[in-house]
Coordinates of C-alpha atoms in Angstrom, one line a residue:
X5 CA -0.1 0.3 -0.1
X6 CA 1.0 4.0 -0.7
X7 CA 2.4 5.0 2.7
X8 CA 3.5 8.7 3.5
X9 CA 7.0 8.1 2.7
X10 CA 8.7 8.3 -0.6
X11 CA 9.6 4.8 -0.5
X12 CA 5.8 4.3 -1.3
X13 CA 4.9 6.8 -3.9
X14 CA 5.9 10.3 -5.2
X15 CA 4.2 12.1 -7.8
X16 CA 7.5 13.1 -9.9
X17 CA 8.7 8.8 -9.2
X18 CA 4.8 8.3 -10.2
X19 CA 5.6 10.6 -13.6
X20 CA 8.6 9.0 -14.7
X21 CA 7.2 5.6 -14.1
X22 CA 3.9 6.6 -16.4
X23 CA 6.7 8.1 -18.6
X24 CA 7.9 4.6 -19.4
X25 CA 5.1 2.8 -19.4
X26 CA 4.2 5.2 -22.6
X27 CA 7.9 4.5 -24.2
X28 CA 7.3 0.4 -23.6
X29 CA 4.3 -0.1 -24.3
X30 CA 3.2 -1.5 -21.1
X31 CA 0.6 -1.0 -18.6
X32 CA 2.3 -0.1 -15.6
X33 CA 5.9 0.2 -14.3
X34 CA 8.1 0.7 -10.7
X35 CA 11.3 3.4 -10.6
X36 CA 13.8 2.5 -8.6
X37 CA 17.2 3.7 -7.1
X38 CA 19.2 1.9 -10.2
X39 CA 19.8 -0.3 -12.9
X40 CA 20.6 -3.0 -10.2
X41 CA 17.8 -2.4 -7.8
X42 CA 15.6 -2.7 -10.8
X43 CA 17.0 -6.4 -11.4
X44 CA 17.4 -7.9 -8.5
X45 CA 13.6 -6.4 -6.8
X46 CA 12.2 -7.8 -10.0
X47 CA 14.1 -11.1 -10.0
X48 CA 13.5 -11.5 -6.2
X49 CA 10.1 -11.1 -6.4
X50 CA 9.6 -14.0 -9.1
X51 CA 11.8 -16.0 -7.4
X52 CA 11.8 -18.3 -4.9
X53 CA 13.9 -21.1 -2.8
X54 CA 14.2 -24.7 -5.1
X55 CA 13.4 -22.9 -8.3
X56 CA 15.6 -22.1 -11.3
X57 CA 16.6 -19.1 -13.7
X58 CA 18.3 -19.9 -17.3
X59 CA 20.3 -16.7 -18.7
X60 CA 22.3 -16.0 -21.4
X61 CA 26.3 -16.7 -20.9
X62 CA 26.8 -13.2 -21.1
X63 CA 25.2 -10.6 -19.2
X64 CA 26.2 -7.0 -17.2
X65 CA 28.6 -7.9 -14.8
X66 CA 27.5 -7.5 -11.9
X67 CA 24.0 -8.8 -13.1
X68 CA 26.4 -12.0 -13.6
X69 CA 27.4 -11.5 -9.9
X70 CA 24.1 -11.6 -8.1
X71 CA 22.8 -14.5 -10.1
X72 CA 25.4 -16.6 -9.6
X73 CA 26.4 -15.4 -6.2
X74 CA 23.6 -14.2 -4.5
X75 CA 20.6 -16.2 -5.4
X76 CA 22.5 -19.3 -4.3
X77 CA 22.1 -17.7 -0.9
X78 CA 18.1 -18.3 -1.6
X79 CA 18.5 -21.6 -2.7
X80 CA 17.7 -20.6 -6.4
X81 CA 19.5 -22.4 -9.3
X82 CA 21.4 -19.9 -12.3
X83 CA 22.2 -21.9 -15.7
X84 CA 24.0 -20.2 -18.2
X85 CA 24.0 -21.1 -21.9
X86 CA 23.9 -19.4 -24.9
X87 CA 20.5 -18.2 -25.5
X88 CA 21.2 -18.0 -29.6
X89 CA 21.2 -21.7 -29.9
X90 CA 17.3 -22.3 -29.6
X91 CA 17.9 -25.9 -29.6
X92 CA 19.8 -25.8 -26.4
X93 CA 17.5 -23.3 -24.6
X94 CA 14.7 -26.1 -25.1
X95 CA 16.8 -28.7 -23.9
X96 CA 17.8 -27.1 -20.6
X97 CA 13.8 -26.1 -20.3
X98 CA 12.9 -29.7 -20.4
X99 CA 13.8 -29.2 -16.8
X100 CA 11.6 -26.7 -15.3
X101 CA 12.6 -22.9 -15.0
X102 CA 11.1 -19.9 -13.7
X103 CA 12.4 -17.1 -15.2
X104 CA 14.5 -16.7 -19.1
X105 CA 16.9 -13.6 -18.5
X106 CA 18.9 -11.8 -20.9
X107 CA 20.0 -8.6 -23.2
X108 CA 18.5 -8.8 -26.8
X109 CA 22.2 -7.1 -27.2
X110 CA 24.5 -8.3 -24.8
X111 CA 26.5 -6.4 -22.9
X112 CA 29.6 -6.6 -23.1
X113 CA 29.7 -9.1 -26.0
X114 CA 26.8 -7.3 -28.5
X115 CA 25.5 -11.1 -28.5
X116 CA 22.0 -10.7 -30.7
X117 CA 19.6 -13.0 -29.0
X118 CA 16.4 -13.1 -31.0
X119 CA 13.8 -11.9 -28.9
X120 CA 10.3 -13.6 -30.6
X121 CA 12.3 -16.9 -31.0
X122 CA 13.4 -16.8 -27.0
X123 CA 10.3 -15.9 -25.3
X124 CA 8.1 -18.6 -27.3
X125 CA 10.3 -21.5 -26.5
X126 CA 10.3 -19.7 -22.7
X127 CA 6.3 -19.3 -22.3
X128 CA 6.2 -22.9 -24.1
X129 CA 7.6 -24.3 -21.3
X130 CA 5.7 -22.2 -17.9
X131 CA 8.9 -19.7 -17.7
X132 CA 8.5 -15.9 -17.1
X133 CA 10.7 -13.4 -19.7
X134 CA 12.7 -10.9 -18.3
X135 CA 14.4 -8.6 -20.7
X136 CA 17.1 -6.0 -19.9
X137 CA 16.6 -3.3 -22.7
X138 CA 19.3 -0.8 -21.6
X139 CA 21.5 -1.1 -24.2
X140 CA 18.4 -0.5 -26.9
X141 CA 16.1 1.4 -25.0
X142 CA 12.7 1.9 -26.3
X143 CA 13.8 3.9 -29.0
X144 CA 14.9 0.7 -30.5
X145 CA 13.2 -2.0 -29.4
X146 CA 9.9 -2.6 -27.2
X147 CA 10.2 -6.0 -25.8
X148 CA 7.0 -6.2 -24.5
X149 CA 5.9 -6.0 -27.8
X150 CA 7.1 -9.0 -28.8
X151 CA 5.9 -11.1 -26.2
X152 CA 8.2 -10.5 -23.0
X153 CA 7.1 -10.6 -19.5
X154 CA 9.2 -8.0 -17.6
X155 CA 11.8 -5.4 -18.9
X156 CA 14.1 -3.7 -17.1
X157 CA 16.1 -0.4 -17.5
X158 CA 19.4 1.0 -15.7
X159 CA 17.8 4.5 -16.7
X160 CA 21.0 5.6 -15.6
X161 CA 22.3 5.1 -19.6
X162 CA 20.6 5.9 -22.5
X163 CA 16.8 7.0 -20.8
X164 CA 18.8 9.6 -18.1
X165 CA 21.5 10.4 -21.2
X166 CA 23.2 13.2 -19.0
X167 CA 25.2 10.9 -16.8
X168 CA 23.7 13.8 -14.0
X169 CA 21.3 10.7 -12.1
X170 CA 20.9 7.0 -11.9
X171 CA 18.1 5.3 -11.6
X172 CA 16.1 1.6 -12.7
X173 CA 12.5 1.1 -13.9
X174 CA 10.6 -2.3 -14.0
X175 CA 8.1 -1.9 -16.7
X176 CA 4.9 -4.7 -17.6
X177 CA 1.9 -5.8 -19.1
X178 CA 1.1 -8.0 -16.3
X179 CA -0.6 -4.8 -13.2
X180 CA -0.6 -7.6 -10.4
X181 CA 3.1 -8.4 -10.8
X182 CA 4.2 -4.6 -10.6
X183 CA 2.3 -4.1 -7.3
X184 CA 4.4 -7.1 -6.1
X185 CA 7.5 -5.8 -7.2
X186 CA 6.1 -2.3 -5.7
X187 CA 5.8 -4.0 -2.4
X188 CA 9.5 -5.1 -2.8
X189 CA 10.9 -2.0 -3.5
X190 CA 9.2 -0.8 0.2
X191 CA 11.1 -3.7 1.8
X192 CA 14.1 -3.5 0.2
X193 CA 13.9 0.1 -0.1
X194 CA 15.5 0.7 -3.7
X195 CA 13.3 3.7 -4.2
X196 CA 14.8 6.6 -7.1
X197 CA 14.9 10.1 -4.9
X198 CA 12.6 12.3 -6.9
X199 CA 15.4 14.7 -8.2
X200 CA 16.5 12.4 -10.0
X201 CA 13.5 10.6 -11.5
X202 CA 13.1 14.6 -12.4
X203 CA 16.8 14.2 -14.6
X204 CA 15.6 11.3 -16.6
X205 CA 12.1 12.7 -17.2
X206 CA 14.1 15.6 -18.6
X207 CA 16.5 13.4 -20.4
X208 CA 14.0 11.0 -21.7
X209 CA 13.0 13.9 -23.9
X210 CA 15.4 13.9 -26.3
X211 CA 16.2 9.9 -26.4
X212 CA 15.0 9.3 -29.5
X213 CA 17.5 12.0 -31.1
X214 CA 20.4 10.9 -28.9
X215 CA 19.7 7.2 -29.8
X216 CA 20.1 8.0 -33.6
X217 CA 22.9 9.6 -33.2
X218 CA 24.8 7.1 -31.0
X219 CA 24.4 4.8 -33.8
X220 CA 25.4 7.1 -36.7
X221 CA 28.7 7.9 -34.4
X222 CA 28.8 4.2 -33.7
X223 CA 28.2 2.8 -37.1
X224 CA 31.2 5.2 -38.6
X225 CA 33.5 3.8 -34.6
X226 CA 32.6 0.4 -35.7
X227 CA 33.4 0.7 -40.2
X228 CA 36.9 2.3 -38.9
X229 CA 38.1 -0.5 -36.3
X230 CA 36.9 -3.3 -39.3
X231 CA 39.4 -2.4 -41.4
X232 CA 42.0 -1.4 -39.1
X233 CA 45.2 -3.9 -39.3
X234 CA 45.1 -4.1 -35.7
X235 CA 41.7 -4.7 -35.2
X236 CA 41.6 -8.7 -34.3
X237 CA 37.6 -8.6 -34.0
X238 CA 35.0 -5.7 -34.7
X239 CA 31.5 -6.9 -32.7
X240 CA 28.6 -4.2 -33.9
X241 CA 25.3 -5.2 -35.3
X242 CA 25.3 -2.5 -37.8
X243 CA 28.2 -4.4 -40.0
X244 CA 27.6 -7.1 -42.6

């Protein structure tokens, strides 16, 4: 329930949540103190002792640490495989898993994962799909439109865009789940400050223009590196 504390809600935090709901095309969102707060609170809400989470082989370093070092303390098992291999995922999900988790453009390897394929396989096996959409942002991908259940962001990065605030966001079409995550935010205390929510809202206003320019700049860098004799391998989705 909403309390009189900012931990329970605040008009500026509410406005940030509404903005991300609109951007991602979801039904409800919860803003958090940072990206890791969004990830941990979402997963700790979904998972119970004795359950499993299947994750891509490469995810953000602190997410990896949480999955492999912290979740076992709660009796939760993490299995990491290459989610670009659909048959490997089908095989792994012959054993029940509660969550399938990945970044559609992985950090840091830039593995490109087929969101629709992975989501379909996961749902057929009864798993909830959680995606970290930080790298692409809703300007480039709206995972909920492809059947994903939960989307998380480090809003510190592209949503904010100015390196002047930390924040995270969790968005879903499942309003009951978001209500449960909001309760988790009250319990664990990973609440964004109203001022940081304001700064991120300010940054979101230029998201589309910034993402276009980021892509154009990165394309030129990638093409330069791909042709450089000292560079062994260049990974970028815009290359052939």
